[in-house]
PDB file of C-alpha atoms in Angstrom:
ATOM      1  CA  MET A   1      -7.729   9.488 -21.611  1.00 64.00           C
ATOM      2  CA  GLU A   2      -9.789  10.873 -24.510  1.00 72.00           C
ATOM      3  CA  CYS A   3      -9.111  14.111 -26.396  1.00 78.00           C
ATOM      4  CA  PRO A   4     -12.073  16.510 -25.967  1.00 74.00           C
ATOM      5  CA  PHE A   5     -11.590  17.896 -29.480  1.00 76.00           C
ATOM      6  CA  CYS A   6     -11.266  14.775 -31.662  1.00 82.00           C
ATOM      7  CA  THR A   7     -12.140  12.011 -29.117  1.00 73.00           C
ATOM      8  CA  GLY A   8      -8.880  10.237 -29.945  1.00 78.00           C
ATOM      9  CA  LYS A   9      -7.128   8.166 -27.301  1.00 76.00           C
ATOM     10  CA  ILE A  10      -4.193   9.998 -25.727  1.00 73.00           C
ATOM     11  CA  LYS A  11      -1.772   9.342 -22.893  1.00 71.00           C
ATOM     12  CA  HIS A  12      -2.391  10.847 -19.457  1.00 63.00           C
ATOM     13  CA  GLU A  13       0.859  12.775 -19.651  1.00 65.00           C
ATOM     14  CA  ALA A  14       0.196  14.277 -23.122  1.00 72.00           C
ATOM     15  CA  ILE A  15       0.053  18.077 -23.466  1.00 77.00           C
ATOM     16  CA  VAL A  16      -0.665  17.969 -27.213  1.00 81.00           C
ATOM     17  CA  CYS A  17      -3.096  15.560 -28.896  1.00 83.00           C
ATOM     18  CA  SER A  18      -1.234  13.168 -31.183  1.00 80.00           C
ATOM     19  CA  HIS A  19      -4.304  12.951 -33.476  1.00 82.00           C
ATOM     20  CA  CYS A  20      -5.497  16.520 -33.981  1.00 85.00           C
ATOM     21  CA  ALA A  21      -2.432  18.390 -32.604  1.00 80.00           C
ATOM     22  CA  ARG A  22      -4.592  20.560 -30.321  1.00 80.00           C
ATOM     23  CA  ASP A  23      -3.010  22.069 -27.206  1.00 79.00           C
ATOM     24  CA  LEU A  24      -4.259  20.224 -24.104  1.00 73.00           C
ATOM     25  CA  ARG A  25      -2.478  22.208 -21.396  1.00 74.00           C
ATOM     26  CA  VAL A  26      -5.562  24.190 -20.433  1.00 75.00           C
ATOM     27  CA  VAL A  27      -8.067  21.337 -20.470  1.00 76.00           C
ATOM     28  CA  ARG A  28      -5.692  18.606 -19.256  1.00 71.00           C
ATOM     29  CA  PRO A  29      -6.314  19.143 -15.491  1.00 75.00           C
ATOM     30  CA  VAL A  30     -10.066  18.912 -16.108  1.00 76.00           C
ATOM     31  CA  LEU A  31      -9.635  15.757 -18.191  1.00 69.00           C
ATOM     32  CA  LEU A  32      -7.498  14.145 -15.494  1.00 68.00           C
ATOM     33  CA  GLU A  33     -10.068  15.005 -12.846  1.00 72.00           C
ATOM     34  CA  ILE A  34     -12.910  13.598 -14.957  1.00 71.00           C
ATOM     35  CA  ASP A  35     -10.883  10.443 -15.578  1.00 67.00           C
ATOM     36  CA  LYS A  36     -10.174  10.131 -11.846  1.00 67.00           C
ATOM     37  CA  LEU A  37     -13.846  10.604 -10.973  1.00 69.00           C
ATOM     38  CA  ALA A  38     -14.886   7.962 -13.538  1.00 65.00           C
ATOM     39  CA  PHE A  39     -12.406   5.505 -12.047  1.00 61.00           C
ATOM     40  CA  GLU A  40     -13.599   6.196  -8.507  1.00 66.00           C
ATOM     41  CA  LEU A  41     -17.231   5.861  -9.627  1.00 72.00           C
ATOM     42  CA  ASP A  42     -16.442   2.447 -11.078  1.00 66.00           C
ATOM     43  CA  GLU A  43     -14.863   1.423  -7.771  1.00 66.00           C
ATOM     44  CA  VAL A  44     -17.967   2.616  -5.904  1.00 74.00           C
ATOM     45  CA  ARG A  45     -20.196   0.620  -8.235  1.00 74.00           C
ATOM     46  CA  GLN A  46     -18.130  -2.500  -7.632  1.00 67.00           C
ATOM     47  CA  GLU A  47     -18.287  -1.998  -3.885  1.00 73.00           C
ATOM     48  CA  LEU A  48     -22.054  -1.438  -4.027  1.00 77.00           C
ATOM     49  CA  ASP A  49     -22.371  -4.610  -6.062  1.00 73.00           C
ATOM     50  CA  ARG A  50     -20.436  -6.606  -3.461  1.00 68.00           C
ATOM     51  CA  THR A  51     -22.344  -4.998  -0.580  1.00 77.00           C
ATOM     52  CA  GLY A  52     -25.687  -5.720  -2.274  1.00 76.00           C
ATOM     53  CA  ALA A  53     -24.715  -9.364  -2.690  1.00 68.00           C
ATOM     54  CA  LYS A  54     -23.729  -9.582   0.992  1.00 72.00           C
ATOM     55  CA  LEU A  55     -27.004  -7.965   2.103  1.00 78.00           C
ATOM     56  CA  GLN A  56     -28.957 -10.401  -0.033  1.00 75.00           C
ATOM     57  CA  ARG A  57     -27.175 -13.322   1.625  1.00 71.00           C
ATOM     58  CA  LEU A  58     -27.848 -11.869   5.102  1.00 75.00           C
ATOM     59  CA  ARG A  59     -31.546 -11.338   4.382  1.00 83.00           C
ATOM     60  CA  ASN A  60     -32.068 -14.858   3.056  1.00 81.00           C
ATOM     61  CA  PRO A  61     -29.357 -17.005   4.677  1.00 80.00           C
ATOM     62  CA  LEU A  62     -31.175 -20.316   4.198  1.00 83.00           C
ATOM     63  CA  ARG A  63     -31.985 -19.609   0.580  1.00 81.00           C
ATOM     64  CA  SER A  64     -28.403 -18.504  -0.080  1.00 81.00           C
ATOM     65  CA  LEU A  65     -27.049 -21.638   1.590  1.00 81.00           C
ATOM     66  CA  ILE A  66     -29.257 -23.896  -0.519  1.00 89.00           C
ATOM     67  CA  THR A  67     -28.443 -21.995  -3.726  1.00 88.00           C
ATOM     68  CA  PHE A  68     -24.698 -21.977  -3.138  1.00 88.00           C
ATOM     69  CA  SER A  69     -24.654 -25.604  -2.018  1.00 90.00           C
ATOM     70  CA  ALA A  70     -26.515 -26.706  -5.137  1.00 91.00           C
ATOM     71  CA  SER A  71     -24.620 -24.493  -7.589  1.00 92.00           C
ATOM     72  CA  TYR A  72     -21.073 -24.605  -6.274  1.00 94.00           C
ATOM     73  CA  VAL A  73     -20.925 -27.897  -4.345  1.00 96.00           C
ATOM     74  CA  LEU A  74     -23.518 -30.371  -5.596  1.00 95.00           C
ATOM     75  CA  VAL A  75     -22.885 -29.883  -9.320  1.00 96.00           C
ATOM     76  CA  PRO A  76     -19.069 -30.211  -9.164  1.00 96.00           C
ATOM     77  CA  VAL A  77     -19.412 -33.155  -6.780  1.00 97.00           C
ATOM     78  CA  ILE A  78     -21.619 -34.960  -9.294  1.00 97.00           C
ATOM     79  CA  LEU A  79     -19.191 -34.203 -12.125  1.00 96.00           C
ATOM     80  CA  LEU A  80     -16.190 -35.374 -10.096  1.00 96.00           C
ATOM     81  CA  VAL A  81     -17.857 -38.623  -9.024  1.00 97.00           C
ATOM     82  CA  VAL A  82     -19.050 -39.323 -12.569  1.00 96.00           C
ATOM     83  CA  ALA A  83     -15.505 -38.704 -13.820  1.00 95.00           C
ATOM     84  CA  HIS A  84     -14.211 -41.123 -11.156  1.00 95.00           C
ATOM     85  CA  ILE A  85     -16.664 -43.830 -12.254  1.00 95.00           C
ATOM     86  CA  LEU A  86     -15.836 -43.363 -15.943  1.00 94.00           C
ATOM     87  CA  VAL A  87     -12.061 -43.383 -15.458  1.00 93.00           C
ATOM     88  CA  THR A  88     -11.676 -46.112 -12.831  1.00 91.00           C
ATOM     89  CA  ILE A  89     -14.600 -48.439 -13.587  1.00 92.00           C
ATOM     90  CA  VAL A  90     -16.069 -47.959 -17.059  1.00 93.00           C
ATOM     91  CA  PHE A  91     -12.864 -47.350 -19.039  1.00 92.00           C
ATOM     92  CA  ASN A  92     -10.376 -48.540 -16.385  1.00 88.00           C
ATOM     93  CA  ILE A  93      -7.591 -46.217 -17.562  1.00 88.00           C
ATOM     94  CA  GLN A  94      -4.643 -44.678 -15.718  1.00 86.00           C
ATOM     95  CA  PRO A  95      -5.618 -42.642 -12.610  1.00 84.00           C
ATOM     96  CA  ILE A  96      -3.573 -39.652 -13.788  1.00 87.00           C
ATOM     97  CA  TYR A  97      -6.450 -38.761 -16.131  1.00 88.00           C
ATOM     98  CA  LEU A  98      -8.829 -38.652 -13.185  1.00 89.00           C
ATOM     99  CA  ARG A  99      -6.471 -36.375 -11.296  1.00 88.00           C
ATOM    100  CA  LEU A 100      -6.211 -34.041 -14.286  1.00 90.00           C
ATOM    101  CA  VAL A 101      -9.981 -33.863 -14.613  1.00 92.00           C
ATOM    102  CA  SER A 102     -10.294 -33.315 -10.854  1.00 92.00           C
ATOM    103  CA  VAL A 103      -8.058 -30.256 -11.163  1.00 91.00           C
ATOM    104  CA  ILE A 104      -9.911 -28.867 -14.181  1.00 94.00           C
ATOM    105  CA  ILE A 105     -13.549 -29.343 -13.037  1.00 95.00           C
ATOM    106  CA  PRO A 106     -13.494 -27.129  -9.871  1.00 96.00           C
ATOM    107  CA  ILE A 107     -11.852 -24.117 -11.575  1.00 94.00           C
ATOM    108  CA  PRO A 108     -14.932 -22.750 -13.414  1.00 95.00           C
ATOM    109  CA  PHE A 109     -17.119 -23.225 -10.318  1.00 96.00           C
ATOM    110  CA  GLY A 110     -14.676 -21.189  -8.245  1.00 95.00           C
ATOM    111  CA  ALA A 111     -14.773 -18.515 -10.961  1.00 93.00           C
ATOM    112  CA  PHE A 112     -18.586 -18.528 -11.106  1.00 94.00           C
ATOM    113  CA  ALA A 113     -18.732 -18.167  -7.321  1.00 93.00           C
ATOM    114  CA  TYR A 114     -17.219 -14.696  -7.644  1.00 90.00           C
ATOM    115  CA  ALA A 115     -18.528 -13.710 -11.078  1.00 88.00           C
ATOM    116  CA  ILE A 116     -22.155 -14.545 -10.272  1.00 88.00           C
ATOM    117  CA  SER A 117     -22.481 -14.445  -6.484  1.00 87.00           C
ATOM    118  CA  ARG A 118     -19.523 -12.207  -5.523  1.00 84.00           C
ATOM    119  CA  LEU A 119     -18.133 -14.841  -3.149  1.00 89.00           C
ATOM    120  CA  GLY A 120     -14.547 -14.036  -2.206  1.00 87.00           C
ATOM    121  CA  LEU A 121     -11.586 -16.135  -1.160  1.00 90.00           C
ATOM    122  CA  ARG A 122     -12.843 -17.213   2.268  1.00 91.00           C
ATOM    123  CA  ALA A 123     -16.151 -18.445   0.864  1.00 92.00           C
ATOM    124  CA  ALA A 124     -14.348 -20.069  -2.070  1.00 94.00           C
ATOM    125  CA  PHE A 125     -12.019 -21.918   0.297  1.00 95.00           C
ATOM    126  CA  LEU A 126     -14.982 -23.166   2.338  1.00 95.00           C
ATOM    127  CA  LEU A 127     -16.896 -24.252  -0.756  1.00 95.00           C
ATOM    128  CA  GLY A 128     -13.755 -25.867  -2.149  1.00 95.00           C
ATOM    129  CA  ILE A 129     -13.193 -27.874   1.035  1.00 96.00           C
ATOM    130  CA  MET A 130     -16.829 -29.024   1.071  1.00 96.00           C
ATOM    131  CA  THR A 131     -16.692 -30.012  -2.597  1.00 96.00           C
ATOM    132  CA  ALA A 132     -13.410 -31.839  -2.190  1.00 96.00           C
ATOM    133  CA  ALA A 133     -14.347 -33.683   1.014  1.00 96.00           C
ATOM    134  CA  ILE A 134     -17.740 -34.854  -0.275  1.00 97.00           C
ATOM    135  CA  SER A 135     -16.353 -35.830  -3.666  1.00 96.00           C
ATOM    136  CA  VAL A 136     -13.426 -37.845  -2.307  1.00 96.00           C
ATOM    137  CA  THR A 137     -15.672 -39.533   0.274  1.00 96.00           C
ATOM    138  CA  LEU A 138     -18.107 -40.629  -2.421  1.00 97.00           C
ATOM    139  CA  MET A 139     -15.201 -41.800  -4.592  1.00 95.00           C
ATOM    140  CA  LEU A 140     -13.964 -43.972  -1.721  1.00 95.00           C
ATOM    141  CA  VAL A 141     -17.452 -45.412  -1.293  1.00 95.00           C
ATOM    142  CA  VAL A 142     -17.753 -46.166  -5.025  1.00 95.00           C
ATOM    143  CA  THR A 143     -14.323 -47.814  -5.085  1.00 93.00           C
ATOM    144  CA  GLY A 144     -15.047 -49.828  -1.933  1.00 94.00           C
ATOM    145  CA  VAL A 145     -18.390 -51.137  -3.189  1.00 94.00           C
ATOM    146  CA  ASN A 146     -17.152 -51.897  -6.719  1.00 93.00           C
ATOM    147  CA  ASP A 147     -13.887 -53.589  -5.690  1.00 91.00           C
ATOM    148  CA  ASP A 148     -15.242 -55.096  -2.453  1.00 91.00           C
ATOM    149  CA  VAL A 149     -12.499 -53.467  -0.388  1.00 90.00           C
ATOM    150  CA  PRO A 150     -12.595 -51.368   2.801  1.00 91.00           C
ATOM    151  CA  ILE A 151     -13.951 -47.875   2.194  1.00 92.00           C
ATOM    152  CA  LEU A 152     -11.630 -46.109   4.600  1.00 91.00           C
ATOM    153  CA  PRO A 153      -7.889 -45.957   3.832  1.00 91.00           C
ATOM    154  CA  ALA A 154      -5.937 -48.665   5.625  1.00 88.00           C
ATOM    155  CA  SER A 155      -2.519 -47.011   5.970  1.00 91.00           C
ATOM    156  CA  ARG A 156      -0.943 -43.662   6.696  1.00 91.00           C
ATOM    157  CA  ALA A 157       0.235 -43.413   3.076  1.00 88.00           C
ATOM    158  CA  GLU A 158      -3.343 -43.890   1.812  1.00 90.00           C
ATOM    159  CA  TRP A 159      -4.666 -41.254   4.230  1.00 93.00           C
ATOM    160  CA  ARG A 160      -1.962 -38.848   3.017  1.00 91.00           C
ATOM    161  CA  GLU A 161      -2.981 -39.510  -0.579  1.00 90.00           C
ATOM    162  CA  VAL A 162      -6.621 -38.792   0.285  1.00 92.00           C
ATOM    163  CA  ALA A 163      -5.632 -35.548   2.034  1.00 93.00           C
ATOM    164  CA  GLU A 164      -3.568 -34.499  -0.994  1.00 90.00           C
ATOM    165  CA  TYR A 165      -6.472 -35.265  -3.306  1.00 93.00           C
ATOM    166  CA  ILE A 166      -8.818 -33.136  -1.190  1.00 95.00           C
ATOM    167  CA  ALA A 167      -6.247 -30.312  -1.133  1.00 93.00           C
ATOM    168  CA  SER A 168      -5.861 -30.504  -4.919  1.00 93.00           C
ATOM    169  CA  ILE A 169      -9.588 -30.102  -5.565  1.00 95.00           C
ATOM    170  CA  CYS A 170      -9.922 -27.292  -2.999  1.00 94.00           C
ATOM    171  CA  LEU A 171      -6.935 -25.364  -4.386  1.00 93.00           C
ATOM    172  CA  ALA A 172      -8.309 -25.701  -7.931  1.00 93.00           C
ATOM    173  CA  PHE A 173     -11.596 -24.165  -6.722  1.00 96.00           C
ATOM    174  CA  VAL A 174      -9.708 -21.268  -5.100  1.00 94.00           C
ATOM    175  CA  THR A 175      -7.624 -20.818  -8.275  1.00 93.00           C
ATOM    176  CA  GLY A 176     -10.795 -20.267 -10.282  1.00 93.00           C
ATOM    177  CA  ASN A 177     -11.999 -17.754  -7.727  1.00 93.00           C
ATOM    178  CA  ILE A 178      -8.756 -15.747  -7.844  1.00 89.00           C
ATOM    179  CA  LEU A 179      -8.872 -15.865 -11.656  1.00 87.00           C
ATOM    180  CA  ALA A 180     -12.358 -14.318 -11.663  1.00 88.00           C
ATOM    181  CA  ILE A 181     -11.314 -11.642  -9.152  1.00 84.00           C
ATOM    182  CA  SER A 182      -8.308 -10.785 -11.332  1.00 80.00           C
ATOM    183  CA  LEU A 183     -10.358 -10.559 -14.531  1.00 79.00           C
ATOM    184  CA  LEU A 184     -13.393  -8.733 -13.126  1.00 78.00           C
ATOM    185  CA  GLN A 185     -11.918  -6.532 -10.423  1.00 71.00           C
ATOM    186  CA  VAL A 186      -8.159  -6.008 -10.684  1.00 61.00           C
ATOM    187  CA  LEU A 187      -7.539  -6.107 -14.432  1.00 56.00           C
ATOM    188  CA  PRO A 188     -10.120  -3.466 -15.509  1.00 54.00           C
ATOM    189  CA  GLY A 189      -8.663  -0.934 -13.066  1.00 55.00           C
ATOM    190  CA  THR A 190      -5.128  -1.708 -14.207  1.00 49.00           C
ATOM    191  CA  LEU A 191      -5.970  -1.390 -17.897  1.00 46.00           C
ATOM    192  CA  SER A 192      -7.886   1.832 -17.457  1.00 48.00           C
ATOM    193  CA  GLY A 193      -4.914   3.474 -15.788  1.00 50.00           C
ATOM    194  CA  GLY A 194      -7.309   5.678 -13.906  1.00 49.00           C
ATOM    195  CA  GLY A 195      -7.128   7.001 -10.402  1.00 50.00           C
ATOM    196  CA  ARG A 196      -4.416   8.983  -8.681  1.00 56.00           C
ATOM    197  CA  PRO A 197      -1.418   6.896  -7.529  1.00 58.00           C
ATOM    198  CA  ASN A 198      -1.227   6.519  -3.754  1.00 57.00           C
ATOM    199  CA  PRO A 199       1.539   8.168  -1.672  1.00 62.00           C
ATOM    200  CA  ALA A 200       3.480   4.910  -1.267  1.00 60.00           C
ATOM    201  CA  ALA A 201       3.700   4.535  -5.053  1.00 62.00           C
ATOM    202  CA  TYR A 202       4.910   8.145  -5.317  1.00 58.00           C
ATOM    203  CA  ARG A 203       7.631   7.517  -2.720  1.00 65.00           C
ATOM    204  CA  LEU A 204       8.876   4.463  -4.617  1.00 66.00           C
ATOM    205  CA  ALA A 205       8.768   6.423  -7.894  1.00 65.00           C
ATOM    206  CA  ARG A 206      10.942   9.150  -6.333  1.00 66.00           C
ATOM    207  CA  VAL A 207      13.436   6.524  -5.161  1.00 67.00           C
ATOM    208  CA  PHE A 208      13.794   5.140  -8.695  1.00 65.00           C
ATOM    209  CA  GLY A 209      13.790   8.550 -10.351  1.00 61.00           C
ATOM    210  CA  PRO A 210      14.665  11.387  -7.929  1.00 59.00           C
ATOM    211  CA  ASN A 211      15.242  13.905 -10.731  1.00 61.00           C
ATOM    212  CA  ALA A 212      12.144  13.049 -12.784  1.00 59.00           C
ATOM    213  CA  GLY A 213       9.562  15.688 -13.636  1.00 59.00           C
ATOM    214  CA  GLU A 214       6.048  15.685 -12.209  1.00 60.00           C
ATOM    215  CA  ASP A 215       4.492  14.015 -15.259  1.00 62.00           C
ATOM    216  CA  GLU A 216       7.162  11.330 -15.408  1.00 66.00           C
ATOM    217  CA  LEU A 217       6.892  10.808 -11.659  1.00 64.00           C
ATOM    218  CA  ARG A 218       3.128  10.336 -11.898  1.00 67.00           C
ATOM    219  CA  LYS A 219       3.587   7.897 -14.768  1.00 68.00           C
ATOM    220  CA  ARG A 220       6.113   5.832 -12.807  1.00 65.00           C
ATOM    221  CA  ALA A 221       3.969   5.900  -9.658  1.00 68.00           C
ATOM    222  CA  ARG A 222       0.934   4.666 -11.603  1.00 67.00           C
ATOM    223  CA  ALA A 223       3.003   1.858 -13.176  1.00 67.00           C
ATOM    224  CA  ILE A 224       4.264   0.788  -9.732  1.00 62.00           C
ATOM    225  CA  GLN A 225       0.768   0.875  -8.263  1.00 64.00           C
ATOM    226  CA  ASP A 226      -0.692  -1.142 -11.143  1.00 64.00           C
ATOM    227  CA  LEU A 227       2.089  -3.705 -10.799  1.00 63.00           C
ATOM    228  CA  VAL A 228       1.474  -4.123  -7.061  1.00 60.00           C
ATOM    229  CA  GLN A 229      -2.297  -4.375  -7.522  1.00 60.00           C
ATOM    230  CA  SER A 230      -2.026  -7.043 -10.202  1.00 60.00           C
ATOM    231  CA  ALA A 231       0.931  -8.966  -8.781  1.00 64.00           C
ATOM    232  CA  GLY A 232      -0.928 -10.117  -5.642  1.00 64.00           C
ATOM    233  CA  PRO A 233      -3.801 -11.930  -7.381  1.00 69.00           C
ATOM    234  CA  VAL A 234      -1.491 -13.306 -10.074  1.00 68.00           C
ATOM    235  CA  ALA A 235       0.919 -14.662  -7.463  1.00 74.00           C
ATOM    236  CA  GLY A 236      -1.956 -16.140  -5.472  1.00 74.00           C
ATOM    237  CA  MET A 237      -3.448 -17.763  -8.558  1.00 72.00           C
ATOM    238  CA  ALA A 238      -0.086 -19.185  -9.566  1.00 78.00           C
ATOM    239  CA  ALA A 239       0.556 -20.560  -6.079  1.00 81.00           C
ATOM    240  CA  THR A 240      -2.842 -22.234  -5.768  1.00 83.00           C
ATOM    241  CA  ALA A 241      -2.679 -23.594  -9.312  1.00 79.00           C
ATOM    242  CA  ILE A 242       0.775 -25.073  -8.768  1.00 84.00           C
ATOM    243  CA  GLY A 243      -0.298 -26.499  -5.415  1.00 82.00           C
ATOM    244  CA  SER A 244      -3.418 -28.029  -6.961  1.00 83.00           C
ATOM    245  CA  ILE A 245      -1.521 -29.619  -9.837  1.00 78.00           C
ATOM    246  CA  TYR A 246       1.278 -30.883  -7.603  1.00 78.00           C
ATOM    247  CA  THR A 247      -0.950 -32.429  -4.939  1.00 80.00           C
ATOM    248  CA  GLY A 248      -3.326 -33.771  -7.564  1.00 75.00           C
ATOM    249  CA  LEU A 249      -0.729 -35.472  -9.738  1.00 74.00           C
ATOM    250  CA  LYS A 250       1.727 -36.503  -7.020  1.00 70.00           C
ATOM    251  CA  GLY A 251      -0.115 -39.678  -6.038  1.00 61.00           C
ATOM    252  CA  ALA A 252      -1.077 -40.622  -9.605  1.00 61.00           C
ATOM    253  CA  ILE A 253       2.463 -40.205 -10.928  1.00 59.00           C
ATOM    254  CA  GLY A 254       3.791 -42.175  -7.994  1.00 54.00           C
ATOM    255  CA  GLN A 255       1.546 -45.061  -8.991  1.00 51.00           C
TER     256      GLN A 255
END
């Protein structure tokens, strides 16, 4: 919150400005309401942005399909296949480097899918699966032609390794998407500290501090709400990242 007298940054619970020492008790309710309205306006703008992107996709479904396929599937597929050729054929080095690259490459494309096109988790998962399946299929073809071996896996263990590789690439794509959502949607709201805490956050705040004053209660409720809002995406990002790294490196380390 900003002091109306000296424009210095002050806490939401302050009744006296720490910069100019002016009494804020009279203007504080107005400042809180203005801050709340600014936060809600930002949420409305974000929702309008997402809705506009969805409407654009609905109006031009074929164009959107071609654009998304080229930007978020074709380009990472090319990069993944080129990395496969360089690691396994040109330089003939340990496959663990290919698996590391295959985890790293999809992440920025998953992030761009949300940052540029406002594609959420479901779309990211679909794009990730397409990217992974096409990439791994082309890698199998390249390996089969170069080494003069069967293209399709010959055993259950090889099929499992292929499935794990596909899962690794897909999860890396989703990780990038969650990262972009956290940075562009969740984090700004958490840092701003705006908005009125919801009733559930107030109830939890009362449980942890039944004798707290109204200002302290609001502060605790806002902290709880911010924690809940940020913990979900962070936990999801951590889970998908760990899953991507584990499934990606499992087969290479085993070799």
